[in-house]
Amino acid sequence: MLQVLQVSTLGKPWEEVRLAVSKLAARLKMNIFLKGPTDMFATADGKVRLYDAEGSARRPGGIGDILSGVIAVFLLWSTRSDVPLHTVAEAASFFVREAARRAHEQIGRGMTASDVVAQVAPLMKTIDKPYEGVYDANKL
């Protein structure tokens, strides 16, 4: 979306990117999640949160697709409780970074997005218990 609006982030200082994303989110009155070395979540009011949990030294193509799916699932869960959007964004960022870290630890530099996907179910099991009572997994 940044490119469509002719706002390039390539080679720009991080603070300049943060400011551009903040202005864009406020101008469009929408939330924006920008993945990168540090993930960025800008809300419709222009506030920006940064998420830089440890991830993988390797970021294979397809990670954005995985992140989109995880955000969608976490958004669904958030509709069943009072979880704010910025918490959903932070949780999704952490989750995908952790899955990538585990895949890289197991496979090494040859890992692909499929290796990251393979880490989703085992990682989900480690966080599923806190959601008991919030949703019925059998109804998803």
Short mmCIF file of C-alpha atoms in Angstrom, two decimals:
data_model
loop_
_atom_site.label_atom_id
_atom_site.label_comp_id
_atom_site.label_asym_id
_atom_site.label_seq_id
_atom_site.Cartn_x
_atom_site.Cartn_y
_atom_site.Cartn_z
CA MET A 1 0.00 0.00 0.00
CA LEU A 2 2.88 2.37 0.68
CA GLN A 3 4.12 1.92 -2.89
CA VAL A 4 0.65 2.46 -4.35
CA LEU A 5 0.59 5.81 -2.60
CA GLN A 6 4.13 6.47 -3.88
CA VAL A 7 5.71 6.44 -0.45
CA SER A 8 8.93 4.46 -0.65
CA THR A 9 10.51 3.10 2.53
CA LEU A 10 13.55 1.61 0.77
CA GLY A 11 16.77 2.94 2.27
CA LYS A 12 14.97 5.45 4.49
CA PRO A 13 16.00 5.99 8.11
CA TRP A 14 13.74 4.03 10.48
CA GLU A 15 12.37 7.14 12.18
CA GLU A 16 11.36 8.54 8.79
CA VAL A 17 9.55 5.28 7.97
CA ARG A 18 7.79 5.35 11.35
CA LEU A 19 6.63 8.90 10.75
CA ALA A 20 5.43 8.11 7.20
CA VAL A 21 3.44 5.08 8.39
CA SER A 22 1.94 7.13 11.23
CA LYS A 23 0.82 9.87 8.85
CA LEU A 24 -0.52 7.37 6.32
CA ALA A 25 -2.58 5.52 8.95
CA ALA A 26 -4.02 8.80 10.23
CA ARG A 27 -4.71 10.08 6.70
CA LEU A 28 -6.48 6.89 5.64
CA LYS A 29 -8.10 6.44 9.07
CA MET A 30 -7.02 2.81 9.17
CA ASN A 31 -4.62 0.53 10.99
CA ILE A 32 -1.40 -0.47 9.23
CA PHE A 33 0.93 -3.34 10.09
CA LEU A 34 4.35 -2.99 8.44
CA LYS A 35 6.67 -5.95 8.82
CA GLY A 36 10.40 -5.47 8.79
CA PRO A 37 13.49 -5.79 10.99
CA THR A 38 11.22 -4.18 13.58
CA ASP A 39 7.51 -4.71 12.97
CA MET A 40 5.43 -1.57 13.14
CA PHE A 41 1.72 -1.16 13.92
CA ALA A 42 0.14 2.24 13.31
CA THR A 43 -3.40 2.92 14.44
CA ALA A 44 -5.96 5.12 12.71
CA ASP A 45 -5.13 7.94 15.13
CA GLY A 46 -1.47 7.84 14.06
CA LYS A 47 -0.02 6.15 17.14
CA VAL A 48 2.79 3.72 16.32
CA ARG A 49 3.95 0.69 18.27
CA LEU A 50 7.15 -1.17 17.48
CA TYR A 51 7.66 -4.90 17.97
CA ASP A 52 11.16 -6.30 17.82
CA ALA A 53 11.04 -9.71 19.46
CA GLU A 54 13.85 -12.05 18.46
CA GLY A 55 13.12 -13.84 15.23
CA SER A 56 15.17 -15.61 12.61
CA ALA A 57 18.31 -14.44 10.88
CA ARG A 58 16.61 -15.66 7.71
CA ARG A 59 13.34 -14.12 6.50
CA PRO A 60 12.20 -16.31 3.56
CA GLY A 61 9.49 -15.26 1.13
CA GLY A 62 6.04 -16.15 2.40
CA ILE A 63 6.48 -14.86 5.94
CA GLY A 64 4.04 -12.03 5.18
CA ASP A 65 1.43 -14.58 4.15
CA ILE A 66 1.93 -16.46 7.40
CA LEU A 67 1.72 -13.21 9.35
CA SER A 68 -1.54 -12.27 7.59
CA GLY A 69 -3.09 -15.59 8.52
CA VAL A 70 -1.96 -15.36 12.13
CA ILE A 71 -3.31 -11.80 12.39
CA ALA A 72 -6.66 -13.03 11.01
CA VAL A 73 -6.90 -15.84 13.57
CA PHE A 74 -5.88 -13.59 16.44
CA LEU A 75 -8.40 -10.94 15.30
CA LEU A 76 -11.12 -13.60 15.35
CA TRP A 77 -10.17 -14.52 18.89
CA SER A 78 -10.10 -10.85 19.90
CA THR A 79 -13.76 -10.49 18.91
CA ARG A 80 -14.59 -12.93 21.69
CA SER A 81 -12.87 -10.87 24.37
CA ASP A 82 -11.77 -7.30 24.97
CA VAL A 83 -8.30 -7.61 23.45
CA PRO A 84 -7.22 -4.31 21.84
CA LEU A 85 -5.94 -4.31 18.26
CA HIS A 86 -2.42 -3.32 19.24
CA THR A 87 -2.24 -6.41 21.45
CA VAL A 88 -3.39 -8.57 18.53
CA ALA A 89 -0.66 -7.01 16.37
CA GLU A 90 2.00 -7.55 19.03
CA ALA A 91 0.93 -11.16 19.63
CA ALA A 92 0.93 -11.93 15.90
CA SER A 93 4.35 -10.33 15.44
CA PHE A 94 5.79 -12.30 18.35
CA PHE A 95 4.13 -15.55 17.24
CA VAL A 96 5.48 -15.46 13.69
CA ARG A 97 8.94 -14.33 14.82
CA GLU A 98 9.04 -17.19 17.32
CA ALA A 99 7.89 -19.73 14.71
CA ALA A 100 10.61 -18.45 12.36
CA ARG A 101 13.21 -18.58 15.13
CA ARG A 102 12.31 -22.20 15.89
CA ALA A 103 12.38 -23.16 12.21
CA HIS A 104 15.77 -21.52 11.76
CA GLU A 105 17.10 -23.23 14.87
CA GLN A 106 15.93 -26.60 13.54
CA ILE A 107 16.66 -26.25 9.79
CA GLY A 108 19.26 -23.50 9.51
CA ARG A 109 19.76 -21.09 6.62
CA GLY A 110 18.00 -23.42 4.20
CA MET A 111 14.64 -22.94 5.93
CA THR A 112 11.63 -21.90 3.88
CA ALA A 113 8.21 -20.49 4.74
CA SER A 114 6.91 -24.08 4.81
CA ASP A 115 9.33 -24.80 7.66
CA VAL A 116 7.89 -21.82 9.54
CA VAL A 117 4.35 -23.10 8.92
CA ALA A 118 5.43 -26.46 10.37
CA GLN A 119 6.17 -24.64 13.63
CA VAL A 120 2.70 -23.06 13.88
CA ALA A 121 0.83 -26.03 15.40
CA PRO A 122 3.47 -26.88 18.04
CA LEU A 123 3.77 -23.20 18.97
CA MET A 124 -0.01 -22.82 19.13
CA LYS A 125 -0.14 -25.64 21.67
CA THR A 126 2.16 -23.67 23.96
CA ILE A 127 -0.16 -20.65 24.00
CA ASP A 128 -3.56 -22.33 23.68
CA LYS A 129 -4.21 -22.90 27.37
CA PRO A 130 -4.50 -19.19 28.27
CA TYR A 131 -7.42 -18.96 25.83
CA GLU A 132 -9.46 -21.68 27.56
CA GLY A 133 -12.76 -20.16 28.52
CA VAL A 134 -12.35 -17.32 26.02
CA TYR A 135 -13.43 -19.40 23.04
CA ASP A 136 -14.60 -22.91 22.35
CA ALA A 137 -12.05 -24.46 19.99
CA ASN A 138 -14.71 -26.87 18.74
CA LYS A 139 -16.72 -23.94 17.34
CA LEU A 140 -13.85 -22.45 15.32
#
